[in-house]
CSV table of C-alpha atoms in Angstrom, one decimal:
chain,number,residue,atom,x,y,z
W,709,HIS,CA,-24.3,2.2,23.6
W,710,VAL,CA,-26.5,1.1,20.8
W,711,PRO,CA,-29.7,-0.8,21.5
W,712,PHE,CA,-30.6,-3.8,19.5
W,713,SER,CA,-34.2,-2.6,19.2
W,714,GLN,CA,-34.5,0.5,16.9
W,715,ASP,CA,-37.6,2.5,17.1
W,716,ALA,CA,-39.6,2.2,13.9
W,717,SER,CA,-36.5,1.0,12.0
W,718,TYR,CA,-34.0,-1.9,11.6
W,719,LEU,CA,-30.6,-2.0,13.1
W,720,ALA,CA,-28.3,-1.2,10.3
W,721,ILE,CA,-25.0,-3.1,10.3
W,722,GLY,CA,-22.4,-1.6,8.0
W,723,GLU,CA,-21.0,-4.2,5.6
W,724,ARG,CA,-18.1,-2.3,4.0
W,725,THR,CA,-15.4,-3.3,6.7
W,726,ASN,CA,-15.5,-6.8,5.1
W,727,ALA,CA,-12.5,-8.1,3.2
W,728,ASN,CA,-14.7,-10.4,1.4
W,729,GLY,CA,-17.4,-7.9,0.5
W,730,SER,CA,-15.5,-4.8,-0.1
W,731,LYS,CA,-12.7,-4.6,-2.6
W,732,VAL,CA,-11.7,-1.1,-1.4
W,733,PHE,CA,-11.4,-2.3,2.2
W,734,ARG,CA,-9.6,-5.4,1.3
W,735,GLU,CA,-7.0,-3.5,-0.8
W,736,ALA,CA,-6.5,-1.1,2.0
W,737,MET,CA,-6.0,-4.0,4.6
W,738,LEU,CA,-3.6,-6.0,2.3
W,739,ALA,CA,-1.5,-2.8,1.9
W,740,GLY,CA,-1.4,-2.2,5.7
W,741,ARG,CA,-3.2,1.1,5.1
W,742,TRP,CA,-5.0,1.0,8.5
W,743,GLU,CA,-6.0,4.6,8.7
W,744,GLU,CA,-7.9,4.0,5.4
W,745,CYS,CA,-9.7,1.1,6.9
W,746,VAL,CA,-10.7,3.2,9.7
W,747,GLU,CA,-12.0,6.0,7.4
W,748,ILE,CA,-14.1,3.4,5.7
W,749,ALA,CA,-15.6,2.6,9.1
W,750,ARG,CA,-16.2,6.2,9.9
W,751,SER,CA,-18.0,6.8,6.6
W,752,GLN,CA,-20.4,4.1,7.5
W,753,VAL,CA,-21.1,6.0,10.7
W,754,ARG,CA,-22.0,9.0,8.5
W,755,GLU,CA,-24.2,6.9,6.3
W,756,GLY,CA,-26.3,5.9,9.3
W,757,ALA,CA,-24.9,2.5,10.3
W,758,HIS,CA,-25.6,1.3,14.0
W,759,LEU,CA,-22.9,-1.4,14.1
W,760,LEU,CA,-20.0,-2.5,11.9
W,761,ASP,CA,-19.4,-5.9,10.6
W,762,VAL,CA,-15.7,-6.5,10.8
W,763,CYS,CA,-14.2,-9.4,8.6
W,764,ILE,CA,-10.6,-9.6,8.0
W,765,ASP,CA,-10.6,-13.2,6.8
W,766,TYR,CA,-8.5,-13.6,3.6
W,767,VAL,CA,-6.5,-16.5,2.3
W,768,GLY,CA,-2.8,-16.1,2.8
W,769,ARG,CA,-3.2,-13.4,5.6
W,770,ASP,CA,-2.4,-13.7,9.3
W,771,GLY,CA,-6.0,-13.2,10.6
W,772,VAL,CA,-5.3,-13.1,14.2
W,773,ALA,CA,-2.6,-10.2,13.6
W,774,ASP,CA,-5.0,-8.3,11.2
W,775,MET,CA,-8.1,-8.6,13.6
W,776,ARG,CA,-6.0,-7.5,16.6
W,777,GLU,CA,-4.7,-4.5,14.6
W,778,LEU,CA,-8.0,-3.4,13.3
W,779,ALA,CA,-10.1,-4.1,16.3
W,780,PHE,CA,-7.6,-2.1,18.5
W,781,ARG,CA,-7.9,0.8,16.2
W,782,LEU,CA,-11.7,0.6,15.8
W,783,ALA,CA,-12.2,0.4,19.5
W,784,THR,CA,-11.1,4.0,20.0
W,785,ALA,CA,-11.4,5.4,16.5
W,786,SER,CA,-15.1,4.4,15.8
W,787,THR,CA,-18.1,5.5,17.9
W,788,LEU,CA,-20.0,2.4,16.9
W,789,PRO,CA,-20.0,-1.1,18.5
W,790,LEU,CA,-18.4,-3.9,16.5
W,791,MET,CA,-19.8,-7.2,15.0
W,792,LEU,CA,-16.6,-9.6,14.7
W,793,ASP,CA,-17.1,-11.7,11.7
W,794,SER,CA,-15.0,-14.8,11.3
W,795,THR,CA,-15.1,-18.6,11.0
W,796,GLU,CA,-11.9,-18.9,13.1
W,797,PRO,CA,-12.1,-19.0,16.9
W,798,ALA,CA,-8.6,-17.6,17.3
W,799,VAL,CA,-9.4,-14.6,15.1
W,800,LEU,CA,-12.6,-13.9,17.1
W,801,ALA,CA,-10.6,-14.1,20.4
W,802,ALA,CA,-8.1,-11.7,19.1
W,803,GLY,CA,-10.7,-9.2,18.3
W,804,LEU,CA,-12.7,-9.6,21.6
W,805,GLU,CA,-9.6,-9.2,23.6
W,806,MET,CA,-9.1,-5.6,22.0
W,807,LEU,CA,-12.6,-4.5,22.8
W,808,GLY,CA,-13.5,-2.8,26.1
W,809,GLY,CA,-17.2,-2.8,25.2
W,810,ARG,CA,-19.7,-5.5,24.2
W,811,ALA,CA,-19.4,-7.0,20.9
W,812,VAL,CA,-21.5,-9.3,18.6
W,813,VAL,CA,-19.9,-12.5,17.4
W,814,ASN,CA,-20.7,-13.5,13.8
W,815,SER,CA,-21.3,-16.4,13.8
W,816,VAL,CA,-22.1,-19.9,15.1
W,817,ASN,CA,-23.9,-22.8,13.3
W,818,PHE,CA,-24.2,-26.5,13.3
W,819,GLU,CA,-22.2,-27.1,10.1
W,820,ASP,CA,-19.8,-29.7,12.0
W,821,GLY,CA,-22.4,-30.5,14.7
W,822,ASP,CA,-22.3,-29.4,18.4
W,823,GLY,CA,-20.0,-31.9,19.9
W,824,PRO,CA,-17.0,-30.8,22.3
W,825,ASP,CA,-14.6,-30.4,19.4
W,826,SER,CA,-17.1,-28.6,17.0
W,827,ARG,CA,-16.5,-25.0,15.8
W,828,PHE,CA,-19.9,-24.1,17.5
W,829,THR,CA,-18.7,-25.1,21.1
W,830,LYS,CA,-15.2,-23.5,20.6
W,831,ILE,CA,-16.9,-20.2,19.5
W,832,MET,CA,-19.5,-20.3,22.2
W,833,GLY,CA,-16.9,-20.6,24.7
W,834,LEU,CA,-15.5,-17.3,23.6
W,835,VAL,CA,-19.0,-15.8,23.4
W,836,ARG,CA,-19.7,-16.7,27.1
W,837,GLU,CA,-16.3,-15.7,28.3
W,838,HIS,CA,-16.6,-12.1,26.7
W,839,GLY,CA,-20.3,-11.7,27.4
W,840,ALA,CA,-21.0,-11.1,23.7
W,841,ALA,CA,-24.2,-11.3,21.7
W,842,VAL,CA,-24.3,-13.8,18.7
W,843,VAL,CA,-25.4,-14.3,15.2
W,844,ALA,CA,-26.7,-17.8,14.7
W,845,LEU,CA,-26.8,-19.1,11.1
W,846,THR,CA,-29.6,-21.6,10.1
W,847,ILE,CA,-26.9,-24.2,8.8
W,848,ASP,CA,-26.8,-27.7,10.2
W,849,GLU,CA,-25.0,-30.9,9.4
W,850,ARG,CA,-27.0,-31.1,6.1
W,851,GLY,CA,-25.9,-27.7,4.8
W,852,GLN,CA,-27.5,-24.3,4.5
W,853,ALA,CA,-31.2,-24.4,5.2
W,854,ARG,CA,-33.2,-23.5,2.1
W,855,ASP,CA,-36.9,-23.9,2.7
W,856,ALA,CA,-38.8,-22.3,5.4
W,857,ASP,CA,-39.5,-25.6,7.4
W,858,TRP,CA,-35.8,-26.4,7.4
W,859,LYS,CA,-34.7,-22.8,8.5
W,860,VAL,CA,-37.3,-22.7,11.3
W,861,ARG,CA,-36.3,-26.2,12.7
W,862,VAL,CA,-32.6,-25.2,12.8
W,863,ALA,CA,-33.3,-21.9,14.4
W,864,GLY,CA,-35.2,-23.7,17.1
W,865,ARG,CA,-32.4,-26.0,17.7
W,866,LEU,CA,-30.0,-23.1,17.9
W,867,ILE,CA,-32.1,-21.0,20.3
W,868,GLU,CA,-32.9,-23.9,22.5
W,869,GLN,CA,-29.1,-24.8,22.9
W,870,LEU,CA,-28.0,-21.2,23.2
W,871,THR,CA,-30.5,-20.5,26.0
W,872,GLY,CA,-30.6,-23.8,27.7
W,873,ASP,CA,-27.0,-25.1,27.4
W,874,TRP,CA,-25.0,-21.8,27.3
W,875,GLY,CA,-27.3,-19.6,29.4
W,876,MET,CA,-27.8,-16.8,26.9
W,877,ASN,CA,-30.7,-14.4,27.1
W,878,VAL,CA,-33.0,-14.9,24.0
W,879,GLY,CA,-32.7,-11.2,23.2
W,880,ASP,CA,-28.9,-11.6,22.7
W,881,ILE,CA,-29.3,-14.0,19.9
W,882,LEU,CA,-29.7,-12.9,16.2
W,883,ILE,CA,-30.9,-15.7,14.1
W,884,ASP,CA,-29.9,-15.4,10.5
W,885,CYS,CA,-32.5,-17.3,8.4
W,886,LEU,CA,-30.1,-16.8,5.3
W,887,THR,CA,-31.0,-15.7,1.9
W,888,PHE,CA,-29.6,-16.5,-1.6
W,889,PRO,CA,-29.4,-15.1,-5.0
W,890,ILE,CA,-32.8,-15.1,-6.6
W,891,ALA,CA,-31.6,-13.8,-10.0
W,892,THR,CA,-29.7,-16.7,-11.2
W,893,GLY,CA,-32.4,-17.9,-13.5
W,894,GLN,CA,-32.2,-21.4,-11.9
W,895,GLU,CA,-35.6,-22.8,-10.9
W,896,GLU,CA,-34.3,-24.0,-7.4
W,897,THR,CA,-33.5,-20.4,-6.3
W,898,ARG,CA,-36.7,-18.7,-7.4
W,899,GLY,CA,-38.5,-19.3,-4.0
W,900,ASP,CA,-35.5,-18.6,-1.8
W,901,ALA,CA,-36.6,-14.9,-0.9
W,902,ILE,CA,-40.1,-16.3,-0.1
W,903,ALA,CA,-38.6,-18.9,2.2
W,904,THR,CA,-36.5,-16.4,4.0
W,905,ILE,CA,-39.4,-14.0,4.7
W,906,GLU,CA,-41.7,-16.8,5.8
W,907,ALA,CA,-38.9,-18.2,8.1
W,908,ILE,CA,-38.3,-14.8,9.8
W,909,GLU,CA,-42.0,-14.4,10.5
W,910,ARG,CA,-42.4,-17.9,12.0
W,911,VAL,CA,-39.2,-17.6,14.1
W,912,LYS,CA,-40.2,-14.2,15.5
W,913,THR,CA,-43.7,-15.7,16.3
W,914,ALA,CA,-42.4,-19.0,17.9
W,915,TYR,CA,-39.7,-17.4,20.0
W,916,PRO,CA,-40.7,-13.9,21.2
W,917,GLY,CA,-37.8,-11.8,22.1
W,918,VAL,CA,-35.3,-13.4,19.7
W,919,ARG,CA,-33.7,-11.1,17.3
W,920,THR,CA,-33.2,-11.7,13.5
W,921,THR,CA,-30.7,-10.6,11.1
W,922,LEU,CA,-29.8,-11.0,7.4
W,923,GLY,CA,-27.1,-10.3,4.9
W,924,VAL,CA,-29.4,-8.6,2.6
W,925,SER,CA,-27.3,-8.0,-0.5
W,926,ASN,CA,-26.9,-11.7,-1.1
W,927,VAL,CA,-30.5,-11.7,-2.6
W,928,SER,CA,-29.3,-9.6,-5.6
W,929,PHE,CA,-25.9,-11.2,-6.3
W,930,GLY,CA,-25.3,-11.3,-10.1
W,931,LEU,CA,-27.3,-8.2,-10.9
W,932,ASN,CA,-25.8,-4.9,-12.0
W,933,PRO,CA,-25.3,-2.2,-9.1
W,934,ALA,CA,-28.4,-0.1,-10.0
W,935,ALA,CA,-30.6,-3.2,-10.0
W,936,ARG,CA,-29.1,-4.4,-6.7
W,937,VAL,CA,-30.0,-1.2,-5.1
W,938,VAL,CA,-33.6,-1.6,-6.0
W,939,LEU,CA,-33.9,-5.3,-5.2
W,940,ASN,CA,-32.1,-4.9,-1.9
W,941,SER,CA,-34.3,-2.1,-0.8
W,942,VAL,CA,-37.5,-3.8,-1.8
W,943,PHE,CA,-36.5,-7.1,-0.2
W,944,LEU,CA,-35.3,-5.4,3.1
W,945,HIS,CA,-38.6,-3.6,3.2
W,946,GLU,CA,-40.5,-6.9,3.0
W,947,ALA,CA,-38.2,-8.8,5.4
W,948,VAL,CA,-38.7,-5.9,8.0
W,949,LYS,CA,-42.5,-6.1,7.7
W,950,ALA,CA,-42.0,-9.8,8.4
W,951,GLY,CA,-40.2,-9.1,11.6
W,952,LEU,CA,-36.4,-8.6,10.6
W,953,ASP,CA,-34.6,-6.7,13.4
W,954,SER,CA,-31.3,-6.0,11.8
W,955,ALA,CA,-29.6,-6.2,8.4
W,956,ILE,CA,-25.9,-6.3,7.2
W,957,VAL,CA,-26.1,-3.6,4.5
W,958,SER,CA,-24.5,-0.5,3.2
W,959,PRO,CA,-27.0,2.1,4.3
W,960,ALA,CA,-26.0,4.5,1.6
W,961,LYS,CA,-27.2,1.8,-1.0
W,962,ILE,CA,-30.7,1.4,0.5
W,963,VAL,CA,-33.5,3.8,-0.7
W,964,PRO,CA,-37.0,4.1,0.7
W,965,VAL,CA,-39.4,2.0,-1.4
W,966,ALA,CA,-41.7,5.2,-1.8
W,967,GLN,CA,-38.8,6.7,-3.9
W,968,ILE,CA,-38.5,3.8,-6.2
W,969,PRO,CA,-40.4,4.2,-9.4
W,970,ASP,CA,-43.6,2.3,-9.7
W,971,GLU,CA,-42.8,-0.3,-12.2
W,972,GLN,CA,-39.2,-0.9,-10.7
W,973,ARG,CA,-40.8,-1.5,-7.3
W,974,GLN,CA,-43.6,-3.7,-8.6
W,975,VAL,CA,-41.4,-6.0,-10.7
W,976,ALA,CA,-39.0,-6.2,-7.8
W,977,LEU,CA,-41.9,-7.3,-5.6
W,978,ASP,CA,-43.0,-9.9,-8.2
W,979,LEU,CA,-39.4,-11.2,-8.3
W,980,VAL,CA,-39.1,-11.4,-4.5
W,981,TYR,CA,-42.4,-13.4,-4.3
W,982,ASP,CA,-41.9,-15.3,-7.6
W,983,ARG,CA,-45.2,-14.0,-9.2
W,984,ARG,CA,-44.5,-15.6,-12.6
W,985,ARG,CA,-47.6,-15.9,-14.9
W,986,GLU,CA,-48.3,-16.7,-18.6
W,987,GLY,CA,-46.2,-14.3,-20.8
W,988,TYR,CA,-44.5,-12.6,-17.8
W,989,ASP,CA,-41.3,-13.4,-16.0
W,990,PRO,CA,-40.4,-10.8,-13.3
W,991,LEU,CA,-36.7,-11.8,-13.6
W,992,ALA,CA,-36.6,-11.1,-17.4
W,993,ARG,CA,-38.6,-7.8,-17.0
W,994,PHE,CA,-36.4,-6.6,-14.1
W,995,MET,CA,-33.2,-7.2,-16.0
W,996,ASP,CA,-34.7,-5.4,-19.0
W,997,LEU,CA,-35.6,-2.4,-16.8
W,998,PHE,CA,-31.9,-2.1,-15.7
W,999,GLU,CA,-30.2,-3.0,-19.0
W,1000,GLY,CA,-27.3,-0.6,-19.3
W,1001,VAL,CA,-28.4,1.5,-16.2
W,1002,ASP,CA,-25.8,2.4,-13.7
W,1003,VAL,CA,-26.2,3.9,-10.2
W,1004,ALA,CA,-25.1,7.3,-11.7
W,1005,GLN,CA,-27.7,7.1,-14.1
W,1006,MET,CA,-30.3,6.4,-11.4
W,1007,ARG,CA,-29.3,9.6,-9.5
W,1008,ALA,CA,-29.4,11.5,-12.7
W,1009,GLY,CA,-32.9,10.2,-13.4
W,1010,ARG,CA,-34.0,11.3,-9.9
W,1011,ALA,CA,-32.4,14.7,-10.4
W,1012,ALA,CA,-34.2,15.0,-13.9
W,1013,ARG,CA,-37.5,14.0,-12.4
W,1014,LEU,CA,-37.1,16.8,-9.7
W,1015,ALA,CA,-36.1,19.3,-12.2
W,1016,GLY,CA,-39.3,18.5,-14.1
W,1017,LEU,CA,-41.5,19.3,-11.3
W,1018,GLY,CA,-43.0,22.8,-10.5
W,1019,LEU,CA,-41.1,24.9,-8.0
W,1020,TRP,CA,-43.5,24.1,-5.0
W,1021,GLU,CA,-43.9,20.4,-5.9
W,1022,ARG,CA,-40.1,20.3,-6.1
W,1023,LEU,CA,-39.7,21.8,-2.7
W,1024,GLN,CA,-42.0,19.4,-1.2
W,1025,ALA,CA,-40.2,16.5,-3.0
W,1026,ARG,CA,-36.9,17.6,-1.7
W,1027,ILE,CA,-38.3,17.2,1.9
W,1028,VAL,CA,-39.9,13.8,1.3
W,1029,GLU,CA,-36.7,12.5,-0.4
W,1030,GLY,CA,-34.1,14.2,1.9
W,1031,GLU,CA,-32.6,15.8,-1.3
W,1032,ARG,CA,-30.6,18.7,-0.3
W,1033,LYS,CA,-28.6,19.3,-3.7
W,1034,GLY,CA,-30.1,22.4,-5.3
W,1035,LEU,CA,-32.1,23.3,-2.3
W,1036,GLU,CA,-30.8,26.7,-1.9
W,1037,GLN,CA,-31.4,27.6,-5.5
W,1038,ASP,CA,-35.0,26.6,-5.3
W,1039,LEU,CA,-35.4,28.6,-2.0
W,1040,ASP,CA,-33.9,31.7,-3.7
W,1041,GLU,CA,-36.6,31.3,-6.5
W,1042,ALA,CA,-39.3,30.8,-3.9
W,1043,LEU,CA,-38.3,33.9,-2.0
W,1044,ALA,CA,-38.8,36.0,-5.0
W,1045,LEU,CA,-42.5,34.9,-5.0
W,1046,ARG,CA,-43.6,34.4,-1.5
W,1047,PRO,CA,-42.8,35.3,2.0
W,1048,ALA,CA,-40.4,33.0,4.0
W,1049,LEU,CA,-43.1,32.1,6.6
W,1050,GLU,CA,-45.6,31.2,4.0
W,1051,ILE,CA,-43.1,28.9,2.1
W,1052,ILE,CA,-42.5,27.2,5.5
W,1053,ASN,CA,-46.1,26.9,6.5
W,1054,ASP,CA,-47.8,26.1,3.1
W,1055,VAL,CA,-45.0,24.2,1.3
W,1056,LEU,CA,-42.4,22.6,3.5
W,1057,LEU,CA,-44.6,21.5,6.2
W,1058,GLU,CA,-46.8,19.8,3.7
W,1059,GLY,CA,-43.7,17.8,2.7
W,1060,MET,CA,-43.1,16.9,6.2
W,1061,LYS,CA,-46.8,15.8,6.5
W,1062,THR,CA,-46.2,13.5,3.6
W,1063,VAL,CA,-43.2,12.1,5.3
W,1064,GLY,CA,-45.4,11.4,8.4
W,1065,GLU,CA,-47.9,9.5,6.4
W,1066,LEU,CA,-45.3,7.5,4.6
W,1067,PHE,CA,-43.6,6.7,7.9
W,1068,GLY,CA,-47.0,5.8,9.5
W,1069,SER,CA,-47.9,3.4,6.7
W,1070,GLY,CA,-44.5,1.7,6.8
W,1071,GLN,CA,-43.3,2.9,3.6
W,1072,MET,CA,-40.4,5.0,5.0
W,1073,GLN,CA,-38.1,3.9,7.8
W,1074,LEU,CA,-36.6,6.1,10.4
W,1075,PRO,CA,-33.2,6.8,8.9
W,1076,PHE,CA,-35.0,8.4,5.8
W,1077,VAL,CA,-37.4,10.3,8.1
W,1078,LEU,CA,-34.2,11.8,9.8
W,1079,ALA,CA,-32.7,12.7,6.4
W,1080,SER,CA,-36.1,14.5,5.6
W,1081,ALA,CA,-35.8,16.4,8.9
W,1082,GLU,CA,-32.4,17.4,8.2
W,1083,VAL,CA,-33.3,19.0,4.9
W,1084,MET,CA,-36.3,20.7,6.5
W,1085,LYS,CA,-34.1,22.1,9.2
W,1086,ALA,CA,-31.7,23.5,6.5
W,1087,ALA,CA,-34.5,25.0,4.6
W,1088,VAL,CA,-35.9,26.8,7.6
W,1089,GLY,CA,-32.5,27.9,8.5
W,1090,TYR,CA,-31.9,29.4,5.1
W,1091,LEU,CA,-35.2,31.1,5.0
W,1092,GLN,CA,-35.0,32.5,8.5
W,1093,PRO,CA,-31.3,32.7,9.4
């Protein structure tokens, strides 16, 4: 059992079990290496996901057979509930029939209307039959909603129909206000993140109890991986402040905004909110900051920054950042200088105090607090075995 409402956090929906979003998963599926697919699912459990988004849709494949095979395996091999992600009613039905527990269906929309032969109606028949929750996309007959007014209007139509015509509880509806890449350089995309954040806030205000979700990584499409980690993390933080309940993400590729270097964080915020001014384009500056930088270099940079701190500052930083690598060496050095109890009380607990302050101010979310607590536990266990 996993509750939709996470205390002081967002519901993290693992995105790596998706044939369209993960090359590793897709190749394993195409080769019939099902145990490898299951291991990818398990890795997301370890990374802190609360649900798994399972999408096997791929051109030329028998989607019904693939979904039946994978859902059957994940029903027993994974400890997490599943979000079945497909545009095909037959594929969704195959997955739902394999699951003993409750699932989320991703997704319904009004792309071809809401008549008796529409995809909306066919999928909602399955949702009602199996007692599933549902992701509802802000798409109507005109297309994908881009501005905030359009998103809110379609969201309202979806909620009214799902509750009124289909008898759903509002808390079982996850509205996806959609986001689009904001780093394309095209003028029409510059305000897309703003529109999404505004729409989330307005939907949550107008329909108390409804859930919201988002495929966060869409916002950074086209950037290099290191830049995507920073932009996704900053955008997710802003969306959660606006009322976002859940996000389809790779939890391992989201970092607390408090750990992002000041300039990177500020330029990412300027990009999200399109704060251009004379002589300053946040998109150009953001791309400059990450020119030639990869994720490994980002990690190396964080390690170098830690190494450059004094011993006591470094130990506190390890607690705050949940960084365990190198912890025991630092503790050995500390024990040569001060008693274990003094290190715990005067150094490590100060780190946890900082974690509490960041958490209380909204700059750190619960998964990162738990990581900090695990490092604290390991440090205390090492000092006082």
